[in-house]
Tab-separated table of C-alpha atoms in Angstrom:
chain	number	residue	atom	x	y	z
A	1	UNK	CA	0.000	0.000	0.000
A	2	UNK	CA	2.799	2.466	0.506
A	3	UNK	CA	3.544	4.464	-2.935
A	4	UNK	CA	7.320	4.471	-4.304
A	5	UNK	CA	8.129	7.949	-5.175
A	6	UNK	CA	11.545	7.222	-5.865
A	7	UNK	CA	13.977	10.588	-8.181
A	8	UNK	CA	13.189	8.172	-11.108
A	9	UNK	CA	12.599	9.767	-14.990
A	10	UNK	CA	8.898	10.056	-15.710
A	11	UNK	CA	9.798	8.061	-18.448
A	12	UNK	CA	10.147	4.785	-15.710
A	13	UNK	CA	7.636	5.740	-14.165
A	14	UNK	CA	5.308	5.700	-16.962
A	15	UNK	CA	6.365	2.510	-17.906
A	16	UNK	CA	6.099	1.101	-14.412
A	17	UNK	CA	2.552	2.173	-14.201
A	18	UNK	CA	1.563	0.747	-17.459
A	19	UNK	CA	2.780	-2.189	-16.817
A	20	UNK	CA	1.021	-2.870	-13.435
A	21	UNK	CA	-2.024	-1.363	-15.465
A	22	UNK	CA	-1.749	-4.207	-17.674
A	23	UNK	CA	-1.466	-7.116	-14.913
A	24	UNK	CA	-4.161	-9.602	-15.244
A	25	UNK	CA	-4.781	-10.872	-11.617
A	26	UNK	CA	-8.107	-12.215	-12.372
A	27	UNK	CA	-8.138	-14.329	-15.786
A	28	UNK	CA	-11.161	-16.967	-15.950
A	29	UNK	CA	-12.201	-18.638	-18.925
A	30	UNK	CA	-15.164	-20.612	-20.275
A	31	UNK	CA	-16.502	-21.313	-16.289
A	32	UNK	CA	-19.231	-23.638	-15.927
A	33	UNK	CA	-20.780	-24.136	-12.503
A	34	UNK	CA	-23.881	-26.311	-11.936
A	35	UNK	CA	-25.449	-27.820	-8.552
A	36	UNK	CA	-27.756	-31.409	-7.944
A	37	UNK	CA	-31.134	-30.106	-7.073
A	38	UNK	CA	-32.853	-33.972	-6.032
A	39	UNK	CA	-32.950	-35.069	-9.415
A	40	UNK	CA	-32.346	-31.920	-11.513
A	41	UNK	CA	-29.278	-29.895	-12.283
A	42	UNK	CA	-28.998	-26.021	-11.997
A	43	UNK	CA	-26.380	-24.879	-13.960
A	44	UNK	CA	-25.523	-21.402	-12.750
A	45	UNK	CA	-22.579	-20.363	-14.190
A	46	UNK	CA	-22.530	-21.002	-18.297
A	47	UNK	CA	-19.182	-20.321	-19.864
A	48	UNK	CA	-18.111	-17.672	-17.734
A	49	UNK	CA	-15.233	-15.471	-19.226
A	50	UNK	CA	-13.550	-12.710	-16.856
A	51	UNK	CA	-10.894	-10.329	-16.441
A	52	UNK	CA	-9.618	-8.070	-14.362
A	53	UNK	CA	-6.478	-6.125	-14.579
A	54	UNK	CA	-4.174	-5.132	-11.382
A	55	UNK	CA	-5.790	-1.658	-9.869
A	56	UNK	CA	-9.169	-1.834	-11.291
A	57	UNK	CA	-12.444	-1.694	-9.869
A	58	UNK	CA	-15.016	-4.019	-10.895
A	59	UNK	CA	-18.675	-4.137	-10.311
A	60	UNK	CA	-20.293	-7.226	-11.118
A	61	UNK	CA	-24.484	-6.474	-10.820
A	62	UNK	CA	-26.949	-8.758	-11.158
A	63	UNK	CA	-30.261	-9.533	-9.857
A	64	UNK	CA	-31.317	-12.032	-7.141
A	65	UNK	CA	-30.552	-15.843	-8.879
A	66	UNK	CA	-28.371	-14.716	-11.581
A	67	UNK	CA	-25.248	-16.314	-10.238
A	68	UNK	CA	-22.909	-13.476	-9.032
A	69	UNK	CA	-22.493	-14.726	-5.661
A	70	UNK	CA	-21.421	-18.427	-7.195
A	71	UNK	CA	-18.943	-16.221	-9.444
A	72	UNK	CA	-17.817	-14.980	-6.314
A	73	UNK	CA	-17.471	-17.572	-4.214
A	74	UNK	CA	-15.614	-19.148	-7.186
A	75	UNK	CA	-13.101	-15.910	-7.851
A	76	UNK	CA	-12.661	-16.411	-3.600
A	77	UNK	CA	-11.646	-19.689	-3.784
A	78	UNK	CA	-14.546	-20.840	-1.547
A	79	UNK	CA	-16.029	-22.849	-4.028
A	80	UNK	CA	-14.919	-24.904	-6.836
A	81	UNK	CA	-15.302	-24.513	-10.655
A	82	UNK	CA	-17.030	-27.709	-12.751
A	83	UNK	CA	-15.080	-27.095	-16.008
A	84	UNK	CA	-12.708	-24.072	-17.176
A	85	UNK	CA	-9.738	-22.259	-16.603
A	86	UNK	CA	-8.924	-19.466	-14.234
A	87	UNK	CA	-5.886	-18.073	-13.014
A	88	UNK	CA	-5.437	-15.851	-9.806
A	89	UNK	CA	-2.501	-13.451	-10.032
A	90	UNK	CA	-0.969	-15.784	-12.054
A	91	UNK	CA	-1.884	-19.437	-9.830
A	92	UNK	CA	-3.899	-21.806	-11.752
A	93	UNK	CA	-6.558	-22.307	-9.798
A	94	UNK	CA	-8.008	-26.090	-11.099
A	95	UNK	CA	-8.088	-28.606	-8.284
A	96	UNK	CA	-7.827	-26.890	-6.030
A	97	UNK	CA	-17.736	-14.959	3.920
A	98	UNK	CA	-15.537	-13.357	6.135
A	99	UNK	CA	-16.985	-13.155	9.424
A	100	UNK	CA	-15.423	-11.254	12.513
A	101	UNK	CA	-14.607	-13.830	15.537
A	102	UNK	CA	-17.500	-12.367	17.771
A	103	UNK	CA	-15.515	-13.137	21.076
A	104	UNK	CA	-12.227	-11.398	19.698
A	105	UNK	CA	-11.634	-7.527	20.099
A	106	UNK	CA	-11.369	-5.031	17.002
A	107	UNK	CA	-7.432	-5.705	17.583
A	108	UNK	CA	-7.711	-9.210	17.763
A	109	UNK	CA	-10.126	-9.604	14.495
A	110	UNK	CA	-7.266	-7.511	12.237
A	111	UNK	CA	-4.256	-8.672	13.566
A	112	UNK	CA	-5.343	-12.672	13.328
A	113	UNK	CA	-4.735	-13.136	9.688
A	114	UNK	CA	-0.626	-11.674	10.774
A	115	UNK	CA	-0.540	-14.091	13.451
A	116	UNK	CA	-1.801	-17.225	11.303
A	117	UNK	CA	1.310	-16.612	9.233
A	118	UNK	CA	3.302	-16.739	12.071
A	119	UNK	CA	3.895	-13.203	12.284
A	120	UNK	CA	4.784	-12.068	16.297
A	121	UNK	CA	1.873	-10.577	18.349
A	122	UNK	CA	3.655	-6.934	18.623
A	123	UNK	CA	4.855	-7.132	14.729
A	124	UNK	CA	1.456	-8.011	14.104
A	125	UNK	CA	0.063	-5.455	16.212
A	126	UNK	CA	2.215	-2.309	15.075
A	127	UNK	CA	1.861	-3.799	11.415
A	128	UNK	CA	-1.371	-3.490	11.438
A	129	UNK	CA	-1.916	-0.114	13.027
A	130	UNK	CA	-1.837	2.432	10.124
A	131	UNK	CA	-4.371	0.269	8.603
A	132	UNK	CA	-6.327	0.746	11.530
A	133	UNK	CA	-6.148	4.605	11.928
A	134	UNK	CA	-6.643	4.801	8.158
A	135	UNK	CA	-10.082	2.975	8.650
A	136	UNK	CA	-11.074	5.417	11.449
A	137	UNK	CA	-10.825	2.674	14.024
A	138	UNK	CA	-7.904	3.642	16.368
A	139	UNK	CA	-10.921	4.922	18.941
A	140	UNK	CA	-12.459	0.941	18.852
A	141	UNK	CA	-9.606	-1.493	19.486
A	142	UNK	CA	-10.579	-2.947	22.566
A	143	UNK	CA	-14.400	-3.040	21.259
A	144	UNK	CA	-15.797	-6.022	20.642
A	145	UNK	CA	-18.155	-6.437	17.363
A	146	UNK	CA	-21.539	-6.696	19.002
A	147	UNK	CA	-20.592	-2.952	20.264
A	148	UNK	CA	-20.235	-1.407	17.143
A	149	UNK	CA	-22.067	-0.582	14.790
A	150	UNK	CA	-22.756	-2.173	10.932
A	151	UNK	CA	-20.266	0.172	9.056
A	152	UNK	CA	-18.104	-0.237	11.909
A	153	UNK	CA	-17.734	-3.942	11.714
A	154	UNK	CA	-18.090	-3.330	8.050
A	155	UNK	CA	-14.252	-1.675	8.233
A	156	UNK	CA	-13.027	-4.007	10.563
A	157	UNK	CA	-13.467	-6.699	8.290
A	158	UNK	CA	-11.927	-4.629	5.319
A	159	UNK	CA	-8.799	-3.825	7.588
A	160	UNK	CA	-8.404	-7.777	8.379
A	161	UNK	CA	-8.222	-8.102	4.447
A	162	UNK	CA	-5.855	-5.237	3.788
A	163	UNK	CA	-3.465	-6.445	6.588
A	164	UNK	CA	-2.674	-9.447	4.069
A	165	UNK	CA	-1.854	-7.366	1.268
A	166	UNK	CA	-3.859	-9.270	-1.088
A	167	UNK	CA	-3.632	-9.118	-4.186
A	168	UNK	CA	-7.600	-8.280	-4.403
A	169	UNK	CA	-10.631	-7.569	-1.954
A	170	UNK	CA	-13.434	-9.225	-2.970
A	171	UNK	CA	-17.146	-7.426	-1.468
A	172	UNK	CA	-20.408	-9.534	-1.498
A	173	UNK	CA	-23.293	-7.044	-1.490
A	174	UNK	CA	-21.392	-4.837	0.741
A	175	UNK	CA	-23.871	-2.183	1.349
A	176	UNK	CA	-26.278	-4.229	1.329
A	177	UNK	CA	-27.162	-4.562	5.332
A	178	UNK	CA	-26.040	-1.095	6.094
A	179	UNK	CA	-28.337	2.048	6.537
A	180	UNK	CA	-27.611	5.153	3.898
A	181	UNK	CA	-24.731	6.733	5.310
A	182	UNK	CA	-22.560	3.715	6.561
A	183	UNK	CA	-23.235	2.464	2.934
A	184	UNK	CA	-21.873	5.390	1.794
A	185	UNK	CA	-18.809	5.436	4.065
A	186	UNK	CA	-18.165	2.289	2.637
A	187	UNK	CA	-18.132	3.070	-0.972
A	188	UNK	CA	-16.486	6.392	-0.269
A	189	UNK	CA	-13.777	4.406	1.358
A	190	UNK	CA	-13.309	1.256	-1.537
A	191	UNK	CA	-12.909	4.409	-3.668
A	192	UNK	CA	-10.171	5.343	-1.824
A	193	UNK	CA	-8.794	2.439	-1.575
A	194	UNK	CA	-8.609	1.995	-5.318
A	195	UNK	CA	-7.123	4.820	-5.965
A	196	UNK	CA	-4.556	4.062	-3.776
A	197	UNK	CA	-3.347	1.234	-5.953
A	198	UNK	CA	-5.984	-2.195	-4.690
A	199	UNK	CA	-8.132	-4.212	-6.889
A	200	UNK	CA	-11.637	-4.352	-5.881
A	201	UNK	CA	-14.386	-6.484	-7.368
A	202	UNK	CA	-17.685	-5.858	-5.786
A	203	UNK	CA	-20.843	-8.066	-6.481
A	204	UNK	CA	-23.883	-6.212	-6.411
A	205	UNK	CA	-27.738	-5.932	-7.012
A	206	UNK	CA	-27.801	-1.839	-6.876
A	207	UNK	CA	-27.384	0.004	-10.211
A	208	UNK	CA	-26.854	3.097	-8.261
A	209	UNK	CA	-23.824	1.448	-5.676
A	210	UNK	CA	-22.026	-0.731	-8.710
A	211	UNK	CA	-21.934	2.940	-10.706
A	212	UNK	CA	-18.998	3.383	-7.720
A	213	UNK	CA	-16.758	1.207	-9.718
A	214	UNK	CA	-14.445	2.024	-12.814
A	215	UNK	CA	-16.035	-0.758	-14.677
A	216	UNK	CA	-19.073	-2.592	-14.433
A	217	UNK	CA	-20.341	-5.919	-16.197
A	218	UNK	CA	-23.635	-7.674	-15.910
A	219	UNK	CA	-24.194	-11.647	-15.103
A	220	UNK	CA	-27.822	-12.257	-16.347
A	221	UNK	CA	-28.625	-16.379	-16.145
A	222	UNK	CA	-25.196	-17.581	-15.508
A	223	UNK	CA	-24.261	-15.310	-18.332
A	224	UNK	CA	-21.617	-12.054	-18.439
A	225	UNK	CA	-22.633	-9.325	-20.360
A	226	UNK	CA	-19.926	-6.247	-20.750
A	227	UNK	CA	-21.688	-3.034	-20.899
């Protein structure tokens, strides 16, 4: 997350943009997805074919039962593919939501994912600090998340995933149990993120909250459509 502003020529630093610009970390093709409903099979996702390029912001809307949050579970790695190809930053994915830990602290929620890697409880800690004062949350460390409130917990959960530095955040519906205002908080602050150099792809039923993103593309039936 931190920018390198280094005395280079804008000439390198051109390039060096471009070429992140023209990362693929998301490549999927042809994706097929179907489920055993008793004696019938649903097929949800029909030759799905996505990409999405290092810093860009994706909004994939649908409606209710048109497969987005299969696509998503899929692009997570939290559910398997039938048939098809995909590749995540590069991994071929082929063989191969987040909740907050109730009884852990604000702390404890966003520095687990540090410790799991067998990061040290005060590296973890001071690692993960900036990312907490960025999110607004220095004030609600030692709060658990029945004591705050949706878009609270909301950013808690976003700091656990930008602890990792992953190479994408994935958001299911994000705004979609929030009130006005927290949703907007939200939004205003995945745009900020962005900017700052993160892929996002959001799934989403809203028109007016996936018109947030830099691109947007429709799944209709198991089907993408590319505006």
């Amino acid at each position: 997350m931190d920018a390198v502003m280094d005395m280079e020529p804008a000439i390198c630093a051109a390039t060096k943009a471009e070429s992140i610009e023209n990362t693929d970390v998301i490549t999927m093709r042809n994706i097929n997805k179907s489920y055993r409903m008793g004696t019938q099979s649903l097929h949800v996702l029909k030759d799905v074919s996505l990409t999405v390029k290092q810093g860009e912001y994706l909004a994939i809307l649908g409606p209710s039962g048109s497969g987005k949050s299969t696509l998503m579970n899929i692009i997570g790695c939290m559910d398997v593919m039938d048939s098809g190809n995909y590749l995540l930053d590069g991994v071929a994915i082929e063989q191969v939501t987040y909740f907050l830990i109730p009884t852990y602290n604000v702390l404890q929620n966003i520095v687990m994912p540090l410790l799991m890697r067998g990061m040290g409880l005060a590296e973890a800690q001071e690692t993960s600090m900036d990312t907490i004062d960025m999110l607004g949350l220095s004030q609600r460390i030692g709060h658990k998340p029945n004591e705050l409130s949706g878009g609270q917990q909301q950013r808690v959960a976003i700091a656990r995933a930008l602890v990792g530095k992953p190479a994408i955040l994935l958001a299911d519906e994000p705004t979609g149990a929030l009130d006005v205002n927290s949703g907007k908080e939200v939004l205003k602050l995945f745009e900020n993120l962005n900017q700052m150099g993160n892929t996002i792809v959001m799934i989403t039923h809203d028109l007016n909250v996936a018109k947030h993103a830099g691109r947007v593309v429709r799944i209709v039936d198991g089907e993408i459509y590319e505006n």
